Short mmCIF file of C-alpha atoms in Angstrom, two decimals:
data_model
loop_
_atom_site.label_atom_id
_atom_site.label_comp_id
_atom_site.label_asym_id
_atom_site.label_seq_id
_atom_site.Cartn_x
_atom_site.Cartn_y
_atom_site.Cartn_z
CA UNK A 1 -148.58 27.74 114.09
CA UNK A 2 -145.97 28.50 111.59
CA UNK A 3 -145.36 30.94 109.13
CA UNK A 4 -143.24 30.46 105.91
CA UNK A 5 -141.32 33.78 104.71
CA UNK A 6 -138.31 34.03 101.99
CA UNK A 7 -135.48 34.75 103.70
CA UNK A 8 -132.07 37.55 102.46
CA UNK A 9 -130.98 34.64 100.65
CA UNK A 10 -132.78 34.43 97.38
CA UNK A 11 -134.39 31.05 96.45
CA UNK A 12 -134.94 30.22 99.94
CA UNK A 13 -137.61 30.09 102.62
CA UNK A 14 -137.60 29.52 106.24
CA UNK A 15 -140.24 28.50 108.75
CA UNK A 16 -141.41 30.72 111.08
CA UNK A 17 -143.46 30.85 114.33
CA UNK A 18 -146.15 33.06 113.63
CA UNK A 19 -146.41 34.36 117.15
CA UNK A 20 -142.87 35.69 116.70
CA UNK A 21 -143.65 37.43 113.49
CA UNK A 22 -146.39 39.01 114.50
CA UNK A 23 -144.71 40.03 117.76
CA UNK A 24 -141.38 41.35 115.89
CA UNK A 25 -143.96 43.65 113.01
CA UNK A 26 -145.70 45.21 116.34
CA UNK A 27 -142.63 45.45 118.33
CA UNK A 28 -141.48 47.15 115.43
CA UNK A 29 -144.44 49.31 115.25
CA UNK A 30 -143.69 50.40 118.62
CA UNK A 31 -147.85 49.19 119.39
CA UNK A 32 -146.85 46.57 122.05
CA UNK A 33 -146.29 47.58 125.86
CA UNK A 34 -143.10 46.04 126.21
CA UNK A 35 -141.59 48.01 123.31
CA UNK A 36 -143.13 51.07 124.43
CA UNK A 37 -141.39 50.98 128.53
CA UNK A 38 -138.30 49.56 126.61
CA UNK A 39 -137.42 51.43 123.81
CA UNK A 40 -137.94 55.04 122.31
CA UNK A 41 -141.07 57.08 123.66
CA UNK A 42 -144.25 57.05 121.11
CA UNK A 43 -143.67 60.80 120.43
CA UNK A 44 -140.71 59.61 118.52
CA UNK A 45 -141.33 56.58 117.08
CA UNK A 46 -140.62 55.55 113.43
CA UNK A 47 -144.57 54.82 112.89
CA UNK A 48 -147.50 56.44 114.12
CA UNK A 49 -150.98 54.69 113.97
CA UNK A 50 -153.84 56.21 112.15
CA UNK A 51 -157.47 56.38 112.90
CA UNK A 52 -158.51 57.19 109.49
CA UNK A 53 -159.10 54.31 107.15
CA UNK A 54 -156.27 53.34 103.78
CA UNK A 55 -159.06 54.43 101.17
CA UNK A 56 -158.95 58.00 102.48
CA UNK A 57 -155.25 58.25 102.03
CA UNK A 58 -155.74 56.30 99.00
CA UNK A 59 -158.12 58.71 97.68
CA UNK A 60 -155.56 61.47 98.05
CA UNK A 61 -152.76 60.18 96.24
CA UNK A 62 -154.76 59.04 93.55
CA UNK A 63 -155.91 63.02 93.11
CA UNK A 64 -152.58 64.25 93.20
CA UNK A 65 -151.56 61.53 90.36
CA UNK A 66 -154.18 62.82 88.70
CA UNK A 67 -153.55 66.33 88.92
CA UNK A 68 -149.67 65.54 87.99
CA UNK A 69 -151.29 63.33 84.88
CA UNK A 70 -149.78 60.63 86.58
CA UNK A 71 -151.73 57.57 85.81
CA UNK A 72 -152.65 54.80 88.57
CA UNK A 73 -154.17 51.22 87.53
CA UNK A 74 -156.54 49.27 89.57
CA UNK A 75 -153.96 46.95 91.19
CA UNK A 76 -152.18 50.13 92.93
CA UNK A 77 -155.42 51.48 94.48
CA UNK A 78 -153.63 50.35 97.84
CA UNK A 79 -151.06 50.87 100.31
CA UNK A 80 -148.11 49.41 100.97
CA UNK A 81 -148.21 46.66 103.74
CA UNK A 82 -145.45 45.50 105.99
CA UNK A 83 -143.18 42.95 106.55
CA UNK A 84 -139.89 41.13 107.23
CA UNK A 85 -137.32 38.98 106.07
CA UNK A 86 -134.74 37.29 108.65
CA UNK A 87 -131.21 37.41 108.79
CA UNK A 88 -130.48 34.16 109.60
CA UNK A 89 -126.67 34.79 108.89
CA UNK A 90 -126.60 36.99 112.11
CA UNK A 91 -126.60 35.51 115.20
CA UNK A 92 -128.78 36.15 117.03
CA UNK A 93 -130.65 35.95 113.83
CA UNK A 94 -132.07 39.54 113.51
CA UNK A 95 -135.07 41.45 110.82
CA UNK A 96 -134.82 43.54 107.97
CA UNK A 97 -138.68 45.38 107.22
CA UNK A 98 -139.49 46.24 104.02
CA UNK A 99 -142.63 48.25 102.58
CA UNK A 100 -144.00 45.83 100.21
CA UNK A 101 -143.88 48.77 97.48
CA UNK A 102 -144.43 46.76 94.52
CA UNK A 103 -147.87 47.97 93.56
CA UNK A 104 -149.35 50.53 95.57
CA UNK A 105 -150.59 54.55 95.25
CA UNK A 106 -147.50 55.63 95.13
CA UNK A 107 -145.41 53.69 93.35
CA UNK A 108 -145.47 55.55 90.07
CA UNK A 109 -144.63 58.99 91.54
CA UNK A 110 -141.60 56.65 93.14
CA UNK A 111 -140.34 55.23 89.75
CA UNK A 112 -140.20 58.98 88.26
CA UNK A 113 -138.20 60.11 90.88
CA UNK A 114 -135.96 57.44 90.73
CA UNK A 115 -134.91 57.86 87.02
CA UNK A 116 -134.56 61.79 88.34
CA UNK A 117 -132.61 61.25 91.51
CA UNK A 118 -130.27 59.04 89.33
CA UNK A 119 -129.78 61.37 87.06
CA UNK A 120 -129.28 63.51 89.51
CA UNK A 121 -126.59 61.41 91.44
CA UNK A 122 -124.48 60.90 87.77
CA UNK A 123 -124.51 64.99 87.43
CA UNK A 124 -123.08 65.24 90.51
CA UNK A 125 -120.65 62.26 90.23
CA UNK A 126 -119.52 63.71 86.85
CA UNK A 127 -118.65 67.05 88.41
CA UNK A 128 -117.10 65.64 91.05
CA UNK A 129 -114.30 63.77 88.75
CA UNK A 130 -113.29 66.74 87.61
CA UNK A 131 -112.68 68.53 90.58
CA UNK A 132 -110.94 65.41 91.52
CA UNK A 133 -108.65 65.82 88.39
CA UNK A 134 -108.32 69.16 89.07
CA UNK A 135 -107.05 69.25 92.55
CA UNK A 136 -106.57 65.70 93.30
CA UNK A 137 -109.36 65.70 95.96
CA UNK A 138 -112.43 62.95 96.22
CA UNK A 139 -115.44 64.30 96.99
CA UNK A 140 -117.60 61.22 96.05
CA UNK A 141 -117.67 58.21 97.76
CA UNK A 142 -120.53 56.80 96.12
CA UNK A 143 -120.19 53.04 94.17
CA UNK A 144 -122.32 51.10 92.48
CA UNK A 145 -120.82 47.90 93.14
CA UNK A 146 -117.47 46.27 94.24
CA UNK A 147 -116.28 46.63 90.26
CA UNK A 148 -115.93 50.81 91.02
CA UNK A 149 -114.03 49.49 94.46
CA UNK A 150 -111.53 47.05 92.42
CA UNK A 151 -110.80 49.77 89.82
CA UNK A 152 -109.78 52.67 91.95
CA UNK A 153 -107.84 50.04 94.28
CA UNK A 154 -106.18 49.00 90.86
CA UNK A 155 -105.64 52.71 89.99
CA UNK A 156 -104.09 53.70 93.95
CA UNK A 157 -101.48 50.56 93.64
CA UNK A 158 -98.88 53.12 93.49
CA UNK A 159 -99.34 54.50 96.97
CA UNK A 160 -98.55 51.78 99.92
CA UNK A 161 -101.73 51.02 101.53
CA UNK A 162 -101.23 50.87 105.71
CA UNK A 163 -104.71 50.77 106.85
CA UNK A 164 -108.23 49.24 105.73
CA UNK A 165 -111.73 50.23 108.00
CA UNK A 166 -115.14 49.79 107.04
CA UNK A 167 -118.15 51.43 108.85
CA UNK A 168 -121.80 51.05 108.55
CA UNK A 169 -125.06 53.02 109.45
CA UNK A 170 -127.07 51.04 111.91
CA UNK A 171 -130.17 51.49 111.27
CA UNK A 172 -130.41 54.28 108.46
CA UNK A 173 -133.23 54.11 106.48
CA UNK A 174 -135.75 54.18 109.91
CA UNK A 175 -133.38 57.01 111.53
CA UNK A 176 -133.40 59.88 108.84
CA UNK A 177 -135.06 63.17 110.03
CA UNK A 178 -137.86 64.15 107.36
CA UNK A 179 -137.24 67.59 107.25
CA UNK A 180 -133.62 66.92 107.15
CA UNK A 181 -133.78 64.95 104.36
CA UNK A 182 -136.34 67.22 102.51
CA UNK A 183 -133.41 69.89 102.78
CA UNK A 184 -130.35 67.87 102.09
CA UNK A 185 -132.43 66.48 98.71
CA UNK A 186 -133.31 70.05 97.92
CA UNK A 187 -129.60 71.35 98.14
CA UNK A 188 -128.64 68.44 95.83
CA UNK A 189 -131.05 68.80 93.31
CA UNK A 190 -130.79 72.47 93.59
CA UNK A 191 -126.65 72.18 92.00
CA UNK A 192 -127.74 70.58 89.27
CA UNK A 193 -130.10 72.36 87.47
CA UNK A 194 -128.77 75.41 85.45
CA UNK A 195 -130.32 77.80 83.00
CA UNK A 196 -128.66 76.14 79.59
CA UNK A 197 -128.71 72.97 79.01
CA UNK A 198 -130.00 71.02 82.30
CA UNK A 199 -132.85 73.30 83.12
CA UNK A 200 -135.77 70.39 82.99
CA UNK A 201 -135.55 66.78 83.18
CA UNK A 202 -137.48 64.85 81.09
CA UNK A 203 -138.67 61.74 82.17
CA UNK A 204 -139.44 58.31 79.86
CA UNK A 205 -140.55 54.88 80.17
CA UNK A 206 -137.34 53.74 82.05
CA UNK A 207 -135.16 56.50 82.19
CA UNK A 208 -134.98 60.27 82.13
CA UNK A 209 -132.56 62.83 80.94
CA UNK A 210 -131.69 66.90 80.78
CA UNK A 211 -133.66 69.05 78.65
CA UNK A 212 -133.16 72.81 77.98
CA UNK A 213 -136.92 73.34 77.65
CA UNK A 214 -140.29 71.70 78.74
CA UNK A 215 -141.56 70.15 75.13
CA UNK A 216 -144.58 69.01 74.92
CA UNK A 217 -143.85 65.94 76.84
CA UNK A 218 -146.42 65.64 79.97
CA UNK A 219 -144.08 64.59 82.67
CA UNK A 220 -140.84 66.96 82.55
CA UNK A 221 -139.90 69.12 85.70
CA UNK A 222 -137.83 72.08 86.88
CA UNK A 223 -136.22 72.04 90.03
CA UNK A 224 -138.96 73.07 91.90
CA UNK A 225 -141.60 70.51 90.49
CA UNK A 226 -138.82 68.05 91.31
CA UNK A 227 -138.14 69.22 94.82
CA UNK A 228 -142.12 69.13 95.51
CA UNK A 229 -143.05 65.39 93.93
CA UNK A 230 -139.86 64.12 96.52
CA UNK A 231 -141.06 66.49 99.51
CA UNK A 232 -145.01 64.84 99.08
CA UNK A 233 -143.36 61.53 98.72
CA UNK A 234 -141.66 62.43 101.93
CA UNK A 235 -144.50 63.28 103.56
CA UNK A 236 -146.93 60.72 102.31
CA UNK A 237 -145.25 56.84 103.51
CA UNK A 238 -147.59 54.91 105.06
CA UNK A 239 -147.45 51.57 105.65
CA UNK A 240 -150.67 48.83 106.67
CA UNK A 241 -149.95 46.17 109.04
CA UNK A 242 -153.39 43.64 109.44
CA UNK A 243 -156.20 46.04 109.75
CA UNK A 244 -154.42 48.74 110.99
CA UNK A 245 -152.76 51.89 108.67
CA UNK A 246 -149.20 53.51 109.94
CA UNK A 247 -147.40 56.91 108.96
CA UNK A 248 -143.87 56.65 109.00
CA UNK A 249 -142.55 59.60 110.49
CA UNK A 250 -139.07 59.02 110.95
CA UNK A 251 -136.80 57.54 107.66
CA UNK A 252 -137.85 56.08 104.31
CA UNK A 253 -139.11 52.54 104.09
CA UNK A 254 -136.92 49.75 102.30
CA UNK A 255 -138.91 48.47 99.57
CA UNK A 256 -140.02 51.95 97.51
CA UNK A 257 -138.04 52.57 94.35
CA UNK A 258 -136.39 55.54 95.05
CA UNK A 259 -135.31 54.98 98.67
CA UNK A 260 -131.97 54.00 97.98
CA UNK A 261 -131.03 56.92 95.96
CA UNK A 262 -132.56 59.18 98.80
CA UNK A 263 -130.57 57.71 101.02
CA UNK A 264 -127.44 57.54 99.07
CA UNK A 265 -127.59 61.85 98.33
CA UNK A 266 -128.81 62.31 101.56
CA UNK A 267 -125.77 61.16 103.14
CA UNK A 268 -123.79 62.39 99.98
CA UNK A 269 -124.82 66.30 100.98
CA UNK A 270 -123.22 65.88 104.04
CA UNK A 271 -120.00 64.55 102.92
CA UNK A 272 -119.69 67.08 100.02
CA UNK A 273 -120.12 69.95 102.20
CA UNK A 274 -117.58 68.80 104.45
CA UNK A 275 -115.11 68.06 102.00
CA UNK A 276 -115.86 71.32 100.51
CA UNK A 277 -115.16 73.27 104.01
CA UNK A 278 -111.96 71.35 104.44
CA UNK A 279 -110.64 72.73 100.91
CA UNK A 280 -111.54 76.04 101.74
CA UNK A 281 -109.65 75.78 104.69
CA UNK A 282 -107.07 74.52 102.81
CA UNK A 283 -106.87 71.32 105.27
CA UNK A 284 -105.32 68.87 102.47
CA UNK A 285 -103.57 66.85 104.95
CA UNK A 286 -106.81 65.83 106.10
CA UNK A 287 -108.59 65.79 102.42
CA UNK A 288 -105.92 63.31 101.38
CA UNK A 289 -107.10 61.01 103.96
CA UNK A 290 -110.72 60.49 102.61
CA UNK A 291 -109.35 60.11 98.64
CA UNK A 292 -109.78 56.39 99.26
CA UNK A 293 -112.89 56.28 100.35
CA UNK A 294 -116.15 53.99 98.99
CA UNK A 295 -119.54 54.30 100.14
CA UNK A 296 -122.54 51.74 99.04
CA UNK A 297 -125.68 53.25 100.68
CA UNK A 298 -124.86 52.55 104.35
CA UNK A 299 -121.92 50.96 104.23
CA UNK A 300 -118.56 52.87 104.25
CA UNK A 301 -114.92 51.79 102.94
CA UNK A 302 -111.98 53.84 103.92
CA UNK A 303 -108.53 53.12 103.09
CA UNK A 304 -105.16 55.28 104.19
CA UNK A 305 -107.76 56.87 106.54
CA UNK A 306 -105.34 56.08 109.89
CA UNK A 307 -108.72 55.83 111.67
CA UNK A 308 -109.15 59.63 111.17
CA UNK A 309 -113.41 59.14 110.07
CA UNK A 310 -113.79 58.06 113.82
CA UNK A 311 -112.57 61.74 114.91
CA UNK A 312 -114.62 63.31 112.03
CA UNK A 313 -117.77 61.12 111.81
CA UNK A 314 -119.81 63.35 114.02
CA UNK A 315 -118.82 66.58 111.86
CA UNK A 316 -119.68 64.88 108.89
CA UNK A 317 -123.11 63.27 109.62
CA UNK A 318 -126.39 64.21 111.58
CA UNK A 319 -126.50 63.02 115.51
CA UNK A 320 -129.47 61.34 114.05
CA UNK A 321 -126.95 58.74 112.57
CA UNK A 322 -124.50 56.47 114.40
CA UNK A 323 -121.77 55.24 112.44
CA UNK A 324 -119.86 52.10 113.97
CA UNK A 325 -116.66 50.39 112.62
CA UNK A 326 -115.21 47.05 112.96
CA UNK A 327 -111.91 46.93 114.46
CA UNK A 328 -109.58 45.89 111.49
CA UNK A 329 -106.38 47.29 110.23
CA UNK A 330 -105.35 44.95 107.72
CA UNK A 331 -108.67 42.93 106.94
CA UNK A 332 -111.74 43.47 106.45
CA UNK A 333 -114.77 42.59 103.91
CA UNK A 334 -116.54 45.26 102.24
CA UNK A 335 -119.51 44.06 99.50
CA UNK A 336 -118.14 41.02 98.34
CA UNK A 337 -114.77 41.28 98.53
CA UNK A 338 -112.13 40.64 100.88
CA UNK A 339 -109.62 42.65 101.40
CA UNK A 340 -106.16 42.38 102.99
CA UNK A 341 -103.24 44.27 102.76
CA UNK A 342 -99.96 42.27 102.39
CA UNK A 343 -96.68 44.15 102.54
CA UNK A 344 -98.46 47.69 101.56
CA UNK A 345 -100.40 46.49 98.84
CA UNK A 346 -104.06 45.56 99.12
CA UNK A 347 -105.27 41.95 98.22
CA UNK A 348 -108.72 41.13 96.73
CA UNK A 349 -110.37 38.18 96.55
CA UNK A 350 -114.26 37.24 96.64
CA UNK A 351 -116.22 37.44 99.85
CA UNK A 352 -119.51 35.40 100.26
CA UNK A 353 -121.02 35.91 103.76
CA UNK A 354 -123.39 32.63 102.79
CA UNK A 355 -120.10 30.88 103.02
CA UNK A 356 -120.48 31.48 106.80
CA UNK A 357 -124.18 30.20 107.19
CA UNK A 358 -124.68 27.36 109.57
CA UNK A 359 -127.11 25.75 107.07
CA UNK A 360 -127.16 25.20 103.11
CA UNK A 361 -128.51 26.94 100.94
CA UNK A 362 -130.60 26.45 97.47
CA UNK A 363 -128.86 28.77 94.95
CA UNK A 364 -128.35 28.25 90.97
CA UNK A 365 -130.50 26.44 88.35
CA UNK A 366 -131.11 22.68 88.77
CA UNK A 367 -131.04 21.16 85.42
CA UNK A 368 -133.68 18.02 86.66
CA UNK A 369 -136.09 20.92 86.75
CA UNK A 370 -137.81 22.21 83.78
CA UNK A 371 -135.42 25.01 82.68
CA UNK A 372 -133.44 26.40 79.87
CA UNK A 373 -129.90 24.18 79.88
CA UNK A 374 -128.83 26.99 77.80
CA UNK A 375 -129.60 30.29 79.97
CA UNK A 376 -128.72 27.95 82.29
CA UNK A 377 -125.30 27.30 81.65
CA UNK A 378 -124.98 31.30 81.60
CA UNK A 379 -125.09 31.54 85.01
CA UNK A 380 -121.23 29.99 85.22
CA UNK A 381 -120.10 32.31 82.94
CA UNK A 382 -121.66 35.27 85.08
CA UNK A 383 -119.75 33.98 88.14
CA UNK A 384 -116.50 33.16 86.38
CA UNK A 385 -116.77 36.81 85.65
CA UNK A 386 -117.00 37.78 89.18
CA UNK A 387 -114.66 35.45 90.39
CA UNK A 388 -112.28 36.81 88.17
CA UNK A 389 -112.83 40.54 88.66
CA UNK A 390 -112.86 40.15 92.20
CA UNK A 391 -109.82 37.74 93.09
CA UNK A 392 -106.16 38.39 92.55
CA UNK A 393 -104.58 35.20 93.14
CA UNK A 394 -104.73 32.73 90.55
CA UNK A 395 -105.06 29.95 93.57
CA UNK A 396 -108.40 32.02 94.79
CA UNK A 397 -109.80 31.98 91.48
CA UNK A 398 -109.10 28.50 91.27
CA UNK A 399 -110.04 27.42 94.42
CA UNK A 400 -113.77 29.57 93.98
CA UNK A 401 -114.58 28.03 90.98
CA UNK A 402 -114.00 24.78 91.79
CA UNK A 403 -116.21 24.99 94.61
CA UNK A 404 -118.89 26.37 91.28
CA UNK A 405 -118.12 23.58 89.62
CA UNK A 406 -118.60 20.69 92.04
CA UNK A 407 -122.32 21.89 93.33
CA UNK A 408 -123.15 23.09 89.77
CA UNK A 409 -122.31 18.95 88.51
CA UNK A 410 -124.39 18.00 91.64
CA UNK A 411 -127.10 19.84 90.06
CA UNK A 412 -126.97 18.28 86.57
CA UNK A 413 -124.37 19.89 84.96
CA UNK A 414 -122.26 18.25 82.50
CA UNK A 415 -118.60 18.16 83.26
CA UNK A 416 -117.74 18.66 80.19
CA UNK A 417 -119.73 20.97 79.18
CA UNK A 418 -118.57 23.25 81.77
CA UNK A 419 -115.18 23.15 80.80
CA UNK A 420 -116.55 23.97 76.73
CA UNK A 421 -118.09 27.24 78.56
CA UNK A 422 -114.96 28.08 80.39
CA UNK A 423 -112.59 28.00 77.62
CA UNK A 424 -115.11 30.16 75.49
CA UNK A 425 -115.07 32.80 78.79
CA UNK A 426 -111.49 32.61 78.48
CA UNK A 427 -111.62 33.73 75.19
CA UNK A 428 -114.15 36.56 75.28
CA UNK A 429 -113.04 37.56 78.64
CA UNK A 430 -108.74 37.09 77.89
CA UNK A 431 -108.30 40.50 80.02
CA UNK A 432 -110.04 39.07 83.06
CA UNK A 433 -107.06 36.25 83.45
CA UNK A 434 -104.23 37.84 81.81
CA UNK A 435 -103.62 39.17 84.68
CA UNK A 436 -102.76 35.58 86.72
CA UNK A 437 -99.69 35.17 84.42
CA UNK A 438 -100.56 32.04 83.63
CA UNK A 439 -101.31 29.76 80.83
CA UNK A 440 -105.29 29.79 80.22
CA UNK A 441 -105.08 25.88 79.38
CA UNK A 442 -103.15 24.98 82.99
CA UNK A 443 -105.97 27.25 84.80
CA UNK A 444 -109.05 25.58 83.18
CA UNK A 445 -107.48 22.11 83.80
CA UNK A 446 -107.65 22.86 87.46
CA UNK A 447 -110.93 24.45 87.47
CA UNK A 448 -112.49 21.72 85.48
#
């Protein structure tokens, strides 16, 4: 029997035995005998197994949405079931779980503290800049995307670069302590709030924002309200798997909306307070080694670091975390760039781990199918624009987009038309090339 899953690559599906799903969900679990002599006793394991049946817990967060005038619509009278996605670009190929979070009892209460904890997380990144103007000291290592990473590598230019390292959490969002993260999110939200201007936060239909007072508005919280909604959340993940109802007891589950941003200040409280002790001490020599430094949810970036994080790591972060690096000095890939320093400056250009796959992938409209040729020709534009933000060579550029261009014409695209959409990027996007010192005409002839 197989079983037909999408896989980490969008668009695309692979075949699956059945038997091995539902072995790697209850090995997962920790329900099957071999994964309880083998791995971590069932005291401590990431899920415990409930008697109780999902309409009972069900029943419960629907009265505290209720009592929070929090509104719930039929389709999200349910729980979250679970299930996973393969990483065929690993080999072996491993399994990424997710809590299929999409519409379930919680996921309103989620989505509010999302536009919170993100409000949250620019507060802090704010302040942050201007200590670091102050002083000269990072103390956020939080980015978005590799577009933050490219700009402060653009800024730093002046100082040589010797050393590139990146690091990743193994495991993080199924190894955070509860009540660790309860009081790390606490802390955070706890520097925000003052008592002028940001003393409520006042939440809309896709955002939220500071308020000095309450309004008449039925969903806007103080620090405390805040600090409760994220501590029941907390304490109220379960997950369904067939017929049987989990409580994850350990971590937050990939798939909820806010789990990222949990994750990102959780880890962000640490560093902070580190950094913090270090200037108190008046350790600069030390500070100046993390000023360099990127972090996108679990994975890490440090550059001019001299390998100093793997002395530090374990002062930084929880035991309940291990951090592990790759071995590079002058290499290494970090989102989707690639990074290599050449004769003390660093060189960009894009990264594409899909590039590596042992198999081909579907990816980018098909004009034989019954699409948009307009919206569809959008989609070059969008990835001229990353090519060009991410690569510092004219030759990579080049060489990237011709690549584009040949499976894009494969797929129905008109050569010509291509090259009409180029020359228009080059004109609305001049400062993306300007940079290649070369003439635009020469660089779309060779892309085109």
């Amino acid at each position: 029997h197989t079983h037909i899953i999408h896989t980490q690559a969008g668009n695309n599906v692979s075949i699956v035995c059945k038997k091995l799903y539902i072995k790697c969900l209850l090995k997962e679990l920790n329900i099957l005998k071999e994964s309880k002599k083998k791995n971590k006793p069932q005291s401590k394991s990431t899920y415990k197994c409930l008697k109780s049946k999902p309409s009972v817990i069900v029943n419960r967060h629907a009265k505290y949405m209720k009592k929070h005038n929090i509104d719930l619509v039929e389709s999200q009278l349910k729980l979250p079931f679970l299930y996973w996605i393969p990483k065929m670009h690993k080999n072996p190929s491993k399994q990424r779980y997710i809590a299929a979070s999409h519409s379930c009892s919680t996921k309103p209460l989620s989505k509010m503290i999302t536009f919170c904890l993100k409000l949250i997380q620019q507060t802090h990144t704010n302040h942050c800049k201007t200590i670091a103007k102050n002083n000269g000291f990072n103390r956020m290592w939080i980015v978005d995307n590799s577009v933050d990473v490219m700009q402060k590598i653009i800024d730093i230019k002046r100082e040589p670069a010797r050393n590139i390292r990146t690091y990743d959490f193994s495991t993080l969002y199924t190894s955070i302590p509860h009540d660790k993260l309860k009081r790390q999110i606490a802390w955070v939200i706890n520097q925000c709030f003052n008592d002028k201007f940001r003393r409520f936060i006042r939440i809309g239909r896709d955002s939220a924002h500071w308020s000095s007072s309450r309004g008449k508005t039925d969903h806007c919280w103080n620090k405390d309200e805040l600090i409760g909604h994220v501590n029941w959340l907390i304490s109220n993940i379960y997950v369904t798997c067939g017929d049987s109802m989990f409580k994850q007891a350990i971590g937050i589950p990939m798939g909820t909306d806010c789990a990222p941003f949990l994750a990102n200040l959780f880890l962000f409280a640490y560093e902070y307070k580190w950094l913090t002790k270090k200037f108190k001490a008046k350790e600069f020599d030390d500070l100046k080694k993390f000023n360099i430094c990127f972090r996108y949810i679990d994975d890490l970036l440090c550059i001019n670091n001299d390998q100093f994080m793997d002395e530090v790591m374990t002062e930084i972060y929880p035991k309940e975390l291990k951090l592990t690096s790759d071995d590079a000095v002058l290499q290494s890939h970090y989102l989707d760039l690639d990074l290599e320093i050449r004769n003390g400056q660093i060189h960009s250009k894009l990264f594409d781990k899909r590039d590596a796959f042992g198999f081909s992938i579907v990816n980018y409209p098909d004009l034989s199918g019954n699409i948009p040729n307009k919206q569809s020709y959008g989609v070059f534009v969008s990835q001229l624009i990353r090519y060009s933000r991410c690569c510092m060579s004219v030759a990579d550029f080049i060489s990237r987009t011709k690549i584009l261009v040949k499976k894009l014409n494969q797929q129905g695209f008109r050569l010509n038309k291509l090259r009409h959409v180029f020359e228009k990027f080059a004109s609305n996007y001049y400062e993306l090339l300007i940079k290649y010192n070369c003439p635009i005409g020469q660089i779309c002839n060779s892309c085109c």
